[in-house]
Coordinates of C-alpha atoms in Angstrom, one line a residue:
M1 CA -37.1 93.4 34.1
F2 CA -36.7 94.3 30.5
A3 CA -33.5 96.2 31.2
L4 CA -32.0 93.1 33.0
F5 CA -32.7 90.8 29.9
K6 CA -31.3 93.5 27.6
W7 CA -28.1 93.5 29.9
F8 CA -27.8 89.8 29.6
G9 CA -28.3 89.8 25.9
N10 CA -25.6 92.3 25.6
K11 CA -23.2 90.3 27.9
R12 CA -23.7 87.2 25.7
L13 CA -22.9 89.3 22.6
I14 CA -19.7 90.5 24.2
I15 CA -18.6 87.0 25.2
L16 CA -19.2 85.8 21.7
M17 CA -17.2 88.7 20.2
F18 CA -14.3 88.0 22.7
G19 CA -14.2 84.3 21.7
F20 CA -14.2 85.2 18.0
I21 CA -11.3 87.6 18.6
L22 CA -9.4 84.9 20.7
F23 CA -9.9 82.3 17.9
I24 CA -8.6 84.7 15.2
A25 CA -5.6 85.3 17.5
L26 CA -5.1 81.7 17.9
M27 CA -5.2 81.3 14.1
G28 CA -2.7 84.0 13.5
L29 CA -0.3 82.5 15.9
T30 CA -0.6 78.9 14.4
L31 CA -0.6 79.8 10.7
G32 CA 2.5 80.4 8.7
N33 CA 6.0 79.0 8.7
R34 CA 7.0 78.8 12.2
E35 CA 9.9 76.7 13.4
K36 CA 8.6 76.6 17.1
M37 CA 5.2 75.7 18.4
T38 CA 3.6 77.9 21.2
W39 CA 3.2 76.3 24.5
P40 CA -0.6 76.0 24.1
E41 CA 0.1 73.8 20.9
K42 CA 2.8 71.9 22.8
F43 CA 0.3 71.2 25.6
L44 CA -2.5 70.2 23.2
K45 CA -0.3 68.0 21.1
D46 CA 1.3 66.2 24.0
S47 CA -2.1 65.8 25.8
V48 CA -3.6 64.3 22.4
S49 CA -0.7 62.1 21.9
W50 CA -0.8 60.7 25.3
I51 CA -4.4 59.9 24.9
Q52 CA -3.9 58.3 21.5
G53 CA -1.1 56.2 23.0
M54 CA -3.2 55.1 25.9
V55 CA -6.0 54.1 23.5
Y56 CA -3.6 52.6 20.7
K57 CA -1.8 50.2 22.8
P58 CA -4.6 48.1 24.1
A59 CA -6.2 48.3 20.7
R60 CA -2.9 46.9 19.0
V61 CA -2.7 44.2 21.5
I62 CA -6.1 43.1 20.8
A63 CA -6.0 43.4 17.2
G64 CA -2.6 41.5 17.1
F65 CA -4.3 38.7 19.2
F66 CA -7.2 38.1 16.8
E67 CA -4.7 38.4 13.9
D68 CA -2.7 35.6 15.5
M69 CA -5.7 33.6 16.0
H70 CA -6.7 34.0 12.3
R71 CA -3.2 32.9 11.3
L72 CA -3.5 29.9 13.5
T73 CA -6.7 28.8 12.0
V74 CA -5.4 29.2 8.5
L75 CA -2.3 27.2 9.5
Y76 CA -4.3 24.5 11.0
E77 CA -6.5 24.2 8.0
E78 CA -3.6 24.0 5.7
N79 CA -1.9 21.6 7.8
R80 CA -5.0 19.2 7.9
A81 CA -5.3 19.6 4.1
L82 CA -1.7 18.7 3.7
K83 CA -2.2 15.5 5.8
V84 CA -5.1 14.5 3.8
T85 CA -3.2 15.0 0.6
L86 CA -0.2 13.1 1.8
T87 CA -2.3 10.2 3.1
R88 CA -4.1 10.0 -0.3
Y89 CA -0.9 10.3 -2.1
A90 CA 0.7 7.3 0.0
K91 CA -2.4 5.3 -0.6
D92 CA -2.3 6.2 -4.2
T93 CA 1.5 5.2 -4.5
A94 CA 0.9 1.9 -2.9
R95 CA -2.0 1.1 -5.0
L96 CA 0.0 1.9 -8.0
N97 CA 2.9 -0.2 -6.8
D98 CA 0.5 -3.0 -6.1
L99 CA -1.1 -2.7 -9.6
E100 CA 2.2 -2.5 -11.3
S101 CA 3.4 -5.6 -9.4
Q102 CA 0.1 -7.5 -10.3
N103 CA 0.3 -6.3 -13.8
K104 CA 3.9 -7.6 -14.2
R105 CA 2.8 -11.1 -12.6
L106 CA -0.2 -11.3 -14.8
K107 CA 2.0 -10.7 -18.0
D108 CA 4.3 -13.4 -16.9
E109 CA 1.5 -15.8 -16.3
L110 CA 0.0 -15.0 -19.5
G111 CA 3.3 -15.7 -21.3
F112 CA 3.4 -18.9 -19.3
T113 CA 0.0 -20.1 -20.2
E114 CA 0.8 -19.2 -24.0
R115 CA 4.0 -21.2 -24.0
Q116 CA 2.2 -24.2 -22.2
Q117 CA -0.6 -24.1 -24.5
Q118 CA 1.7 -24.4 -27.6
S119 CA 3.3 -27.5 -26.0
N120 CA 0.0 -29.4 -24.9
Q121 CA -3.7 -29.2 -24.8
Y122 CA -4.1 -28.5 -21.0
K123 CA -6.4 -25.8 -19.9
Y124 CA -5.2 -23.6 -17.1
R125 CA -7.6 -22.1 -14.5
I126 CA -6.0 -19.1 -12.8
A127 CA -6.9 -18.9 -9.1
E128 CA -6.1 -16.5 -6.4
V129 CA -4.5 -17.9 -3.1
Y130 CA -7.2 -17.0 -0.6
A131 CA -5.4 -18.4 2.6
S132 CA -2.5 -20.5 3.7
S133 CA -2.1 -22.8 6.7
P134 CA 0.1 -21.4 9.5
D135 CA 0.9 -25.0 10.5
P136 CA 4.4 -25.8 9.2
Y137 CA 3.4 -29.5 9.1
N138 CA 0.3 -29.0 7.3
N139 CA 1.4 -27.3 3.9
T140 CA -1.8 -26.3 2.3
V141 CA -3.3 -23.2 0.7
T142 CA -6.7 -22.3 -0.1
I143 CA -7.7 -21.0 -3.5
N144 CA -11.0 -19.4 -4.7
L145 CA -12.1 -22.0 -7.0
G146 CA -14.2 -24.9 -6.1
E147 CA -16.8 -27.4 -7.5
K148 CA -19.0 -24.8 -9.1
D149 CA -15.9 -23.9 -11.2
G150 CA -15.4 -27.4 -12.4
I151 CA -12.6 -28.1 -9.9
K152 CA -11.8 -31.9 -8.8
E153 CA -9.6 -33.6 -6.3
N154 CA -6.1 -34.6 -7.4
M155 CA -5.9 -31.8 -10.1
A156 CA -2.4 -30.6 -10.5
V157 CA -1.5 -27.0 -9.4
I158 CA 1.3 -25.0 -10.6
S159 CA 2.8 -21.6 -10.6
I160 CA 4.6 -19.7 -13.4
E161 CA 7.8 -21.6 -12.0
G162 CA 6.6 -25.1 -11.9
L163 CA 4.5 -27.7 -10.0
I164 CA 3.5 -26.6 -6.6
G165 CA 1.1 -29.4 -5.5
R166 CA -2.4 -30.9 -6.2
I167 CA -6.0 -30.3 -5.1
N168 CA -6.8 -32.6 -2.1
R169 CA -10.1 -31.1 -0.9
V170 CA -12.9 -29.3 -2.7
S171 CA -16.0 -27.4 -1.4
P172 CA -18.5 -25.4 -3.7
F173 CA -16.4 -22.2 -3.9
Y174 CA -13.0 -23.0 -2.5
S175 CA -10.4 -25.8 -2.7
N176 CA -7.4 -26.8 -0.6
V177 CA -4.1 -27.4 -2.3
Q178 CA -1.6 -29.8 -0.8
L179 CA 1.9 -28.4 -1.6
L180 CA 4.9 -30.6 -2.6
T181 CA 6.6 -29.8 0.8
D182 CA 3.9 -31.9 2.4
I183 CA 4.6 -35.1 0.4
D184 CA 5.4 -37.9 2.8
D185 CA 5.5 -41.6 1.8
R186 CA 4.5 -42.6 5.3
A187 CA 1.2 -40.5 5.2
N188 CA -2.0 -42.1 3.9
N189 CA -3.2 -38.7 2.4
S190 CA 0.0 -38.0 0.3
K191 CA 0.4 -38.9 -3.3
A192 CA 3.6 -39.9 -4.9
I193 CA 4.7 -38.2 -8.3
A194 CA 5.8 -40.2 -11.2
A195 CA 8.7 -38.4 -12.8
T196 CA 11.1 -38.4 -15.6
V197 CA 13.9 -36.0 -17.0
K198 CA 13.2 -33.5 -19.7
N199 CA 14.5 -34.5 -23.1
K200 CA 15.2 -37.9 -21.6
D201 CA 11.6 -39.1 -21.3
N202 CA 12.2 -42.6 -22.5
E203 CA 15.5 -43.1 -20.7
S204 CA 14.8 -42.0 -17.1
F205 CA 12.3 -42.7 -14.6
G206 CA 11.6 -42.2 -10.7
I207 CA 9.0 -41.5 -8.1
I208 CA 9.0 -38.4 -5.9
E209 CA 7.8 -39.9 -2.6
S210 CA 8.8 -37.2 0.0
Y211 CA 10.3 -34.0 0.9
D212 CA 13.4 -33.5 3.0
R213 CA 12.7 -30.5 5.2
E214 CA 16.2 -30.1 6.4
K215 CA 17.6 -30.0 2.9
G216 CA 14.5 -28.3 1.3
L217 CA 14.7 -30.9 -1.4
L218 CA 12.3 -33.4 -3.0
V219 CA 13.5 -37.0 -2.7
M220 CA 13.1 -39.0 -5.8
N221 CA 13.4 -42.8 -5.3
K222 CA 13.4 -46.1 -7.5
I223 CA 15.6 -44.7 -10.1
P224 CA 17.1 -47.7 -11.9
K225 CA 20.9 -48.2 -11.4
T226 CA 21.3 -47.8 -15.2
D227 CA 19.5 -44.5 -15.5
Q228 CA 21.6 -41.8 -16.9
M229 CA 20.0 -39.0 -15.2
V230 CA 22.8 -36.5 -13.8
V231 CA 23.0 -33.4 -11.6
G232 CA 21.5 -30.5 -13.6
D233 CA 18.9 -32.3 -15.3
V234 CA 15.4 -30.9 -15.3
V235 CA 12.8 -33.2 -13.7
I236 CA 9.3 -33.1 -15.1
T237 CA 6.0 -35.3 -14.5
S238 CA 5.9 -38.3 -16.6
G239 CA 2.1 -38.9 -16.6
L240 CA 2.6 -42.4 -15.9
G241 CA 0.8 -42.4 -12.5
Q242 CA -2.3 -41.0 -14.0
L243 CA -2.4 -38.4 -11.3
F244 CA -0.3 -35.5 -12.7
P245 CA -0.4 -34.7 -16.3
R246 CA 2.8 -35.2 -18.4
G247 CA 5.4 -32.6 -18.9
I248 CA 5.0 -30.2 -15.9
E249 CA 8.3 -29.1 -14.6
I250 CA 9.2 -29.9 -11.1
G251 CA 12.8 -28.9 -10.5
T252 CA 16.5 -29.6 -11.1
I253 CA 18.5 -32.6 -9.7
V254 CA 21.1 -31.2 -7.4
E255 CA 22.3 -34.6 -5.9
K256 CA 22.3 -38.3 -6.9
T257 CA 23.3 -41.1 -4.5
E258 CA 23.0 -44.9 -4.3
G259 CA 19.6 -46.2 -2.9
E260 CA 18.8 -49.0 -0.7
F261 CA 20.8 -52.2 -1.2
G262 CA 22.6 -50.6 -4.0
I263 CA 19.8 -51.8 -6.4
T264 CA 18.4 -48.4 -7.1
H265 CA 19.4 -44.7 -7.0
T266 CA 18.0 -41.6 -5.1
A267 CA 18.1 -38.3 -6.4
Y268 CA 17.3 -34.8 -4.6
V269 CA 15.4 -32.3 -6.6
K270 CA 15.4 -28.6 -6.0
P271 CA 11.9 -27.3 -6.7
F272 CA 11.5 -24.6 -9.4
A273 CA 8.5 -23.1 -7.5
S274 CA 8.6 -21.0 -4.4
F275 CA 6.0 -22.2 -1.7
N276 CA 6.1 -18.8 0.2
H277 CA 3.9 -15.7 -0.7
L278 CA 1.9 -17.3 -3.3
R279 CA -0.5 -15.0 -5.0
E280 CA -1.9 -16.5 -8.1
V281 CA -1.7 -20.3 -9.2
F282 CA -3.0 -22.3 -12.1
V283 CA -5.3 -25.3 -11.8
V284 CA -4.4 -27.8 -14.7
E285 CA -7.3 -29.1 -16.3
V286 CA -6.7 -32.1 -18.7
P287 CA -9.3 -32.4 -21.6
E288 CA -10.9 -35.8 -21.5
L289 CA -10.3 -38.2 -24.2
R290 CA -13.2 -38.9 -26.6

């Protein structure tokens, strides 16, 4: 039994020595500058390369898929950020344009009130147009001033261009403005305007009683036949009717014809004010005489 174990031990030693010799031989064959590889090296290299290719291709596809997914995620986030930025920019641009437009209007209106205050003692209450009537035969707008602000019926309302109408209804916080385009001598709720010509206050007189919708002109009647007003004259309120204060510009005479029975004349007046897209207006407050 001991001899058998001894034989197996010697056999293991022999195999180990043979393997070592084979390893040295292979090392000798592979070291050094050789132009050609041996067939074991070629076989081993081809086998390893084939295995690497089989492993690398699926790994490359999977890695490329996740890389593409990452790029899509980055592009999506960048696109969303750009959309948010563009939306904010558009809103800021629109707001800036609106502020610039409002600033210009307010500057013009401030200049208007300063000029008016130099010529008379009226007070001008600026109001924002809150709503307008969609009915073409009920030309009224609503402003955000009312009884709480000291607004009363029949106060004159103007824009920076000229007279636009009068207050015809008042609530605690809002008021309705009847526009000049709603003047009608046949309506009970309409008020005529006593008018004269600028720089000819003591020479000219007439009454604006209606609005010609077809011509888009105010109709001024009861002009004395001897009146010297002519086309191109500026028509202003005369203050004689005790309704509209004196000196508010209304428009320009564009036509003058003979009136009824040839006793008086009729003049057609083109309003200075635009009645569309009103934004801010002024309510004219006349100081009470003491």
